XYZ file of N, CA, C and O in Angstrom:
596
model
N 13.080 -24.362 -6.829
C 12.853 -24.341 -4.920
C 14.468 -24.220 -4.568
O 14.646 -25.454 -4.936
N 14.384 -23.934 -3.291
C 15.001 -24.200 -2.797
C 14.593 -25.703 -2.172
O 13.602 -25.769 -1.964
N 16.057 -26.201 -1.482
C 15.467 -27.396 -0.173
C 14.722 -26.257 1.093
O 13.260 -27.243 1.570
N 15.094 -25.203 1.422
C 13.580 -24.877 2.527
C 12.984 -23.927 1.913
O 11.878 -23.657 2.816
N 12.135 -24.313 0.828
C 10.918 -23.832 -0.336
C 10.646 -22.671 -0.189
O 9.734 -22.082 -0.061
N 12.120 -21.754 -0.139
C 12.245 -20.391 -0.128
C 12.323 -19.845 -1.405
O 13.519 -20.662 -2.742
N 12.015 -18.901 -2.141
C 12.667 -18.778 -3.620
C 13.768 -17.265 -3.796
O 12.968 -16.728 -3.210
N 14.623 -17.452 -4.675
C 15.653 -16.342 -4.418
C 14.226 -15.372 -5.955
O 13.760 -16.016 -6.048
N 14.686 -14.377 -5.617
C 14.448 -13.321 -6.597
C 14.414 -13.611 -7.560
O 13.413 -13.579 -8.668
N 15.170 -14.113 -8.512
C 15.402 -14.744 -9.867
C 14.337 -16.101 -9.861
O 13.421 -15.747 -10.797
N 14.118 -16.837 -8.847
C 13.331 -17.905 -9.203
C 11.728 -17.609 -8.848
O 10.559 -17.954 -10.223
N 12.001 -16.650 -8.320
C 10.680 -15.648 -7.812
C 10.094 -14.833 -9.129
O 8.922 -15.461 -9.543
N 10.920 -14.509 -9.839
C 10.374 -13.818 -11.292
C 10.485 -14.635 -12.230
O 8.928 -14.612 -12.860
N 10.884 -16.535 -12.429
C 10.555 -17.200 -13.535
C 9.247 -17.483 -12.495
O 8.151 -18.092 -13.639
N 8.653 -17.958 -11.475
C 7.540 -18.656 -11.181
C 6.634 -17.104 -11.560
O 5.083 -17.447 -12.104
N 6.558 -16.095 -11.546
C 5.716 -14.695 -11.740
C 4.823 -15.148 -13.600
O 4.342 -14.857 -13.896
N 6.438 -15.104 -14.039
C 6.417 -15.013 -15.779
C 5.677 -16.319 -15.556
O 4.542 -16.484 -17.119
N 5.968 -17.494 -15.182
C 4.928 -18.695 -15.684
C 3.152 -18.366 -14.991
O 2.399 -18.991 -16.306
N 3.098 -17.593 -14.207
C 1.562 -17.630 -14.032
C 1.458 -16.450 -14.802
O -0.012 -16.077 -15.305
N 1.958 -15.199 -15.160
C 1.470 -14.287 -16.024
C 2.573 -13.433 -16.871
O 3.319 -12.709 -16.366
N 2.527 -14.168 -18.414
C 3.481 -13.409 -19.156
C 3.927 -12.056 -19.095
O 4.163 -12.013 -20.210
N 2.480 -11.542 -19.001
C 2.542 -10.080 -19.457
C 3.058 -8.538 -18.225
O 3.301 -7.954 -18.462
N 3.534 -9.731 -17.139
C 3.977 -8.974 -15.639
C 5.286 -7.963 -16.390
O 5.893 -8.921 -17.404
N 5.227 -6.691 -16.089
C 6.647 -6.409 -16.603
C 7.526 -6.187 -15.588
O 7.288 -6.991 -14.060
N 8.985 -6.421 -16.012
C 9.981 -6.151 -14.403
C 9.629 -5.373 -13.599
O 9.555 -6.089 -12.698
N 9.248 -4.336 -14.062
C 8.871 -3.684 -12.762
C 7.745 -3.761 -11.957
O 7.791 -4.244 -10.842
N 6.602 -4.481 -12.511
C 5.847 -5.583 -12.192
C 6.217 -6.462 -10.774
O 5.806 -6.579 -9.936
N 7.251 -6.821 -11.448
C 8.124 -8.387 -10.967
C 8.477 -7.602 -9.704
O 8.119 -8.054 -8.360
N 9.019 -6.491 -9.709
C 10.253 -5.973 -8.516
C 9.380 -6.033 -7.433
O 9.148 -6.108 -6.217
N 8.322 -5.029 -7.899
C 6.687 -4.781 -7.241
C 6.435 -5.757 -6.097
O 5.813 -5.635 -4.750
N 6.358 -7.039 -6.663
C 5.457 -8.073 -6.201
C 6.640 -9.117 -5.742
O 6.116 -9.052 -4.430
N 7.734 -8.515 -6.262
C 8.761 -9.029 -5.029
C 8.974 -8.325 -3.705
O 8.805 -9.325 -2.624
N 8.911 -7.102 -3.899
C 8.816 -6.579 -2.894
C 7.686 -6.240 -1.378
O 8.025 -6.284 -0.273
N 6.606 -7.216 -1.732
C 5.695 -6.643 -1.209
C 5.778 -8.478 -0.621
O 5.329 -8.486 0.558
N 6.340 -9.383 -0.891
C 6.153 -10.841 -1.199
C 7.341 -11.028 0.251
O 7.753 -12.825 0.466
N 8.731 -10.315 0.143
C 10.088 -10.862 0.250
C 9.882 -10.683 1.843
O 9.346 -10.372 2.422
N 10.822 -11.881 2.461
C 10.896 -11.746 3.389
C 12.252 -10.832 3.847
O 13.572 -11.700 3.420
N 11.878 -10.155 4.362
C 13.260 -8.643 4.628
C 15.015 -9.320 5.192
O 16.319 -8.794 5.013
N 14.410 -10.529 6.283
C 15.738 -10.834 6.853
C 16.707 -12.164 5.961
O 17.344 -11.784 5.893
N 15.739 -12.489 4.753
C 16.571 -13.619 4.100
C 16.633 -13.424 2.772
O 17.494 -13.738 2.253
N 15.781 -11.968 1.965
C 15.879 -11.918 1.191
C 15.343 -13.152 0.173
O 15.719 -12.324 -1.109
N 14.759 -13.728 0.029
C 13.716 -14.500 -0.199
C 12.457 -14.104 -0.051
O 11.790 -14.562 0.945
N 11.467 -15.261 -1.165
C 10.133 -15.176 -0.630
C 9.979 -16.752 -0.366
O 10.144 -17.621 -1.580
N 9.162 -16.714 0.722
C 8.779 -18.005 1.656
C 7.137 -17.921 0.728
O 6.287 -16.887 0.600
N 6.615 -19.364 0.684
C 5.284 -19.514 0.308
C 4.469 -18.788 1.367
O 3.484 -17.988 0.883
N 4.333 -18.740 2.400
C 3.747 -17.684 3.213
C 3.525 -15.891 2.734
O 2.535 -15.955 3.023
N 4.642 -15.616 2.208
C 4.965 -14.522 1.640
C 4.219 -14.145 0.836
O 4.070 -13.151 0.205
N 3.945 -15.576 0.049
C 3.214 -15.503 -1.809
C 1.400 -15.520 -1.495
O 1.171 -15.334 -2.300
N 1.314 -16.318 -0.062
C 0.002 -16.245 -0.148
C -0.666 -15.151 1.038
O -1.649 -15.434 0.803
N 0.164 -14.698 1.662
C -0.225 -13.490 2.845
C 0.329 -12.555 2.451
O 1.811 -11.962 3.008
N -0.196 -11.248 1.962
C -1.386 -11.370 0.447
C -1.250 -12.526 -0.064
O -0.066 -12.973 -0.994
N -2.516 -13.045 -0.677
C -2.756 -13.492 -1.952
C -2.333 -12.971 -2.997
O -3.236 -12.244 -3.374
N -1.140 -12.905 -3.260
C -0.547 -12.175 -4.815
C -1.624 -12.454 -6.194
O -2.055 -11.796 -6.810
N -2.227 -13.864 -6.365
C -2.991 -14.070 -7.132
C -4.021 -13.617 -7.473
O -4.957 -13.182 -8.509
N -4.441 -13.454 -6.193
C -6.224 -12.780 -6.273
C -5.828 -11.283 -6.034
O -6.641 -10.944 -7.023
N -4.859 -10.428 -5.314
C -4.567 -9.886 -6.094
C -4.334 -8.507 -7.448
O -5.233 -8.102 -8.290
N -3.863 -9.826 -8.159
C -3.406 -9.280 -9.658
C -4.693 -9.718 -10.059
O -5.364 -9.152 -11.830
N -5.648 -10.898 -10.046
C -6.854 -11.589 -10.315
C -8.008 -10.213 -10.316
O -8.470 -9.379 -11.486
N -8.188 -9.451 -8.986
C -8.870 -8.364 -8.939
C -8.460 -7.134 -9.868
O -9.537 -6.416 -10.535
N -7.186 -7.029 -10.211
C -6.443 -5.607 -10.395
C -7.332 -5.828 -11.942
O -7.820 -5.179 -12.821
N -6.706 -7.205 -12.189
C -7.396 -7.905 -13.674
C -8.620 -7.557 -14.433
O -9.060 -6.925 -15.528
N -9.450 -7.814 -13.515
C -11.139 -7.640 -13.490
C -11.659 -6.744 -13.505
O -12.257 -6.085 -14.566
N -11.133 -5.401 -13.077
C -11.311 -3.989 -12.982
C -10.615 -2.612 -13.905
O -11.420 -2.330 -14.528
N -9.571 -3.589 -14.806
C -8.955 -2.928 -15.642
C -9.245 -3.157 -16.902
O -8.816 -3.845 -17.674
N -10.513 -2.565 -17.517
C -11.293 -3.374 -18.315
C -10.176 -2.708 -19.266
O -10.504 -3.664 -20.906
N -9.826 -1.699 -19.809
C -9.608 -1.563 -20.664
C -7.950 -1.597 -21.152
O -7.103 -1.708 -22.246
N -7.198 -2.466 -19.910
C -6.042 -3.263 -20.261
C -4.769 -2.362 -20.278
O -4.035 -2.729 -20.578
N -4.943 -1.497 -19.648
C -3.966 -0.289 -19.349
C -3.281 -0.296 -18.338
O -1.837 0.333 -18.450
N -3.471 -1.485 -17.683
C -2.680 -1.410 -16.269
C -2.700 -0.642 -15.305
O -1.953 0.057 -14.632
N -3.723 0.211 -15.481
C -4.093 1.354 -14.571
C -5.506 1.639 -14.258
O -6.083 0.853 -15.146
N -6.232 1.552 -13.140
C -7.094 2.061 -13.257
C -7.527 3.621 -12.567
O -6.923 4.458 -11.760
N -8.846 3.751 -13.161
C -8.969 5.434 -12.457
C -9.690 5.124 -11.400
O -10.090 3.750 -10.882
N -10.813 6.501 -11.339
C -10.610 6.435 -9.701
C -11.909 5.474 -9.508
O -12.078 4.771 -8.350
N -12.692 5.565 -10.349
C -13.886 4.656 -10.275
C -13.906 3.212 -10.111
O -14.309 2.609 -9.599
N -13.345 2.744 -10.794
C -12.387 1.188 -11.053
C -11.911 0.669 -9.979
O -11.854 -0.279 -9.553
N -11.185 1.748 -9.523
C -10.156 1.529 -8.386
C -11.393 0.972 -6.832
O -11.252 0.366 -6.275
N -12.484 2.175 -6.807
C -13.236 1.867 -5.891
C -14.017 1.340 -5.705
O -14.502 0.544 -5.112
N -14.448 0.683 -7.267
C -15.245 -1.027 -7.431
C -14.427 -1.686 -7.176
O -15.426 -3.118 -6.154
N -13.434 -1.904 -7.195
C -12.632 -2.653 -6.801
C -12.539 -3.261 -5.431
O -12.676 -4.118 -4.678
N -12.289 -1.924 -4.775
C -12.427 -2.050 -3.424
C -13.259 -2.391 -2.840
O -13.753 -3.190 -1.798
N -14.484 -2.244 -3.377
C -15.478 -3.121 -3.027
C -15.486 -4.157 -2.823
O -16.356 -4.607 -1.832
N -15.223 -4.816 -3.513
C -15.218 -6.056 -4.508
C -14.233 -7.016 -3.388
O -14.664 -7.896 -2.508
N -13.355 -6.312 -2.740
C -12.431 -6.604 -1.672
C -13.023 -6.747 -0.299
O -13.268 -8.178 0.375
N -14.002 -5.539 -0.197
C -14.167 -4.782 1.617
C -16.003 -4.847 1.260
O -16.053 -3.816 1.184
N -16.373 -5.903 0.910
C -18.087 -6.399 0.664
C -18.528 -5.577 2.042
O -19.837 -4.733 1.534
N -17.936 -5.658 3.127
C -18.856 -5.289 4.336
C -18.832 -3.881 4.782
O -19.480 -3.311 5.635
N -17.870 -2.935 3.760
C -17.237 -2.154 4.031
C -18.445 -0.879 3.528
O -18.789 -0.780 2.445
N -18.544 0.582 4.030
C -19.329 1.165 3.604
C -19.078 1.964 2.369
O -17.838 2.322 2.352
N -19.872 2.816 1.531
C -18.964 3.683 0.983
C -18.556 4.536 1.212
O -17.302 5.012 0.635
N -18.450 5.210 2.271
C -17.730 6.417 3.233
C -16.436 5.796 3.387
O -15.120 6.248 3.339
N -16.590 3.812 4.313
C -15.242 3.991 4.399
C -14.407 3.574 3.508
O -12.620 3.441 3.249
N -14.921 2.958 2.243
C -14.249 3.047 0.852
C -13.611 4.113 0.096
O -12.436 4.247 -0.059
N -14.224 5.175 0.324
C -13.801 6.698 0.086
C -12.559 6.765 0.521
O -11.670 6.951 0.139
N -12.248 6.508 2.130
C -11.479 6.717 2.753
C -10.292 5.994 2.443
O -9.169 6.439 2.540
N -10.636 4.567 2.173
C -9.541 3.791 1.769
C -8.915 4.334 0.264
O -7.716 4.639 0.498
N -9.979 4.520 -0.464
C -9.453 5.494 -1.673
C -8.519 6.727 -1.918
O -7.467 6.526 -2.693
N -9.035 6.848 -0.904
C -8.203 8.822 -0.692
C -6.795 8.450 0.005
O -5.908 9.378 -0.138
N -7.033 7.415 0.872
C -5.100 7.080 1.324
C -4.272 6.660 0.197
O -3.680 6.921 0.314
N -4.712 6.396 -0.589
C -4.166 5.872 -2.010
C -3.991 6.984 -2.989
O -3.040 7.291 -3.841
N -5.297 7.807 -3.453
C -4.953 8.410 -4.067
C -5.804 10.146 -3.240
O -6.850 10.086 -3.850
N -5.154 10.793 -2.808
C -5.381 11.951 -2.523
C -6.278 12.552 -3.356
O -6.201 13.888 -2.758
N -5.149 12.964 -4.581
C -5.026 13.952 -5.522
C -6.823 14.045 -6.078
O -6.523 15.307 -6.380
N -7.511 13.246 -5.745
C -8.841 13.733 -6.343
C -9.090 12.640 -7.031
O -8.564 11.388 -7.289
N -10.317 12.220 -7.643
C -10.842 11.179 -8.754
C -10.329 11.053 -9.906
O -10.915 10.015 -10.325
N -9.594 12.340 -10.620
C -9.473 12.027 -11.929
C -8.052 11.470 -11.861
O -7.778 10.615 -12.863
N -7.512 10.836 -10.706
C -6.156 10.501 -10.977
C -6.450 8.542 -10.892
O -7.329 7.655 -10.349
N -5.495 8.523 -11.685
C -5.402 6.697 -11.674
C -4.471 6.299 -10.948
O -3.443 6.803 -10.528
N -4.144 4.869 -10.668
C -3.772 4.103 -9.696
C -2.998 2.983 -10.976
O -3.997 2.035 -11.281
N -1.977 2.989 -10.827
C -1.310 1.861 -11.837
C -1.101 0.286 -10.690
O -1.347 0.384 -9.970
N -0.834 -0.327 -11.305
C -0.672 -2.130 -10.968
C 0.782 -1.872 -9.814
O 0.867 -2.624 -8.984
N 1.829 -1.287 -10.506
C 2.648 -1.050 -9.691
C 2.354 -0.653 -8.500
O 2.998 -0.546 -7.135
N 1.728 0.791 -8.060
C 1.513 1.566 -7.313
C 0.393 0.970 -6.164
O 0.311 0.651 -5.089
N -0.425 -0.041 -6.866
C -1.620 -0.709 -6.324
C -0.709 -1.547 -5.346
O -1.188 -2.097 -4.034
N 0.412 -2.464 -5.914
C 1.475 -3.573 -5.556
C 1.807 -2.321 -4.138
O 2.138 -3.232 -2.863
N 2.987 -1.647 -4.516
C 3.416 -0.802 -3.452
C 2.598 -0.264 -2.334
O 3.093 -0.287 -1.037
N 1.376 -0.068 -2.642
C 0.392 0.261 -1.114
C -0.330 -0.341 -0.619
O -1.319 -0.344 -0.033
N -0.335 -1.799 -1.503
C -1.290 -2.651 -0.551
C -0.954 -2.929 0.560
O -2.281 -2.650 1.237
N -0.459 -2.888 1.534
C -0.374 -2.902 2.348
C -0.641 -1.928 3.643
O -1.883 -1.970 4.798
N -0.302 -0.744 2.899
C -1.045 0.241 3.645
C -2.487 0.486 3.366
O -3.254 0.740 4.005
N -3.438 -0.096 2.225
C -4.639 -0.168 2.204
C -5.411 -1.172 3.214
O -6.327 -1.065 3.627
N -4.366 -2.526 3.284
C -5.328 -3.579 3.970
C -5.035 -2.720 5.400
O -5.823 -3.002 6.693
N -3.824 -1.678 5.996
C -4.073 -1.246 7.431
C -5.094 -0.001 7.602
O -5.414 -0.241 8.449
N -5.309 0.577 6.214
C -6.341 0.998 6.896
C -7.437 0.922 6.962
O -8.311 1.097 7.400
N -8.172 -0.278 5.915
C -9.012 -0.833 6.098
C -9.038 -1.948 7.845
O -10.623 -1.452 8.616
N -7.958 -2.436 8.335
C -7.989 -2.513 9.465
C -7.879 -1.461 10.628
O -9.337 -1.753 11.217
N -7.559 -0.115 9.946
C -7.787 0.570 10.843
C -9.338 0.890 11.436
O -9.975 1.365 12.155
N -10.018 1.072 10.332
C -11.544 1.393 10.145
C -12.179 0.092 10.712
O -13.328 0.686 11.479
N -12.080 -0.783 10.804
C -12.726 -1.607 11.319
C -12.685 -2.060 12.518
O -13.517 -2.170 13.733
N -11.592 -1.754 13.093
C -11.259 -1.814 14.623
C -11.623 -0.362 15.561
O -12.399 -0.848 16.396
N -11.796 1.012 14.396
C -12.262 2.037 14.958
C -14.183 2.086 15.026
O -14.398 1.937 16.374
N -14.548 1.115 14.162
C -15.913 0.533 13.969
C -16.394 -0.391 15.363
O -17.190 -0.365 16.056
N -15.534 -1.139 15.655
C -15.662 -2.361 17.029
C -15.456 -1.319 18.158
O -15.945 -1.460 19.370
N -14.786 0.103 18.329
C -14.587 0.415 19.267
C -15.942 1.241 19.762
O -16.727 1.236 20.602
N -15.847 1.613 18.928
C -17.667 2.750 18.734
C -18.782 1.567 19.211
O -19.392 2.444 19.749
N -18.466 0.551 18.426
C -19.964 -0.377 18.807
C -19.298 -0.706 20.636
O -20.758 -0.418 21.419
N -18.421 -1.278 21.060
C -18.043 -1.444 22.121
C -18.122 0.140 22.980
O -19.297 -0.319 24.529
N -18.153 1.026 23.125
C -18.702 2.217 23.355
C -19.931 2.487 23.555
O -20.762 2.896 24.769
N -20.814 2.090 22.784
C -21.866 2.500 22.627
C -22.613 1.428 23.336
O -23.531 1.512 24.412
N -22.420 0.044 23.299
C -22.809 -1.316 24.125
C -22.830 -0.673 25.670
O -23.399 -0.637 26.521
N -21.175 -0.307 26.401
C -21.066 0.131 27.563
C -21.847 1.361 28.139
O -22.464 0.857 29.010
N -22.458 2.725 26.867
C -23.105 3.245 27.574
C -24.526 3.120 27.965
O -25.288 3.743 28.573
N -24.933 2.231 26.904
C -26.025 1.683 27.775
C -26.409 0.089 28.471
O -27.242 -0.075 28.710
N -25.217 -0.071 29.405
C -25.281 -1.013 30.219
C -25.312 -2.613 29.488
O -25.422 -3.311 30.108
N -25.061 -2.494 28.422
C -24.674 -3.604 27.953
C -23.225 -4.291 27.807
O -22.394 -3.938 27.517
N -23.415 -5.683 26.930
C -21.774 -5.997 27.048
C -21.923 -6.799 25.526
O -22.527 -6.895 24.880
N -20.557 -6.037 24.715
C -20.502 -5.864 23.377
C -19.248 -7.425 23.408
O -18.422 -7.389 23.883
N -19.927 -8.169 22.151
C -19.030 -9.427 22.011
C -19.245 -9.434 20.595
O -20.087 -8.703 19.529
N -17.796 -10.292 19.718
C -17.868 -9.566 18.178
C -18.012 -11.444 18.040
O -18.329 -11.878 18.583
N -18.585 -11.011 16.489
C -19.420 -11.897 15.992
C -18.344 -13.121 15.856
O -16.865 -12.719 15.159
């Protein structure tokens, strides 16, 4: 660890190996790319915990029942339901299709999941914003004031 609490790619990969020695070099590269500060080329603690890489990996492993390092479409949707518990089945389907557009038979590898994680989170956020916007418009039409919880 460097004095400014940032990790080089080499040190970050060492940390990942300590956390999970089953990660492949390609998976470690994908995680590094998710966490790296593109300005410095290093990983800061905030980059590691936002998104929470450990949680992401644990959830993926939880639903990868056959340990193939891939989730089939149903496993992927089930994992998304666990992550986004307040989302409807339609919303989960929309998020899943943004990553697996070719249909239900497609699998998503851990590497693809990591590479697309920010897209998945953005899609979820966009759905939530659209729901709030719709609720505000509905309240306004009824002469009510919409407040967020």
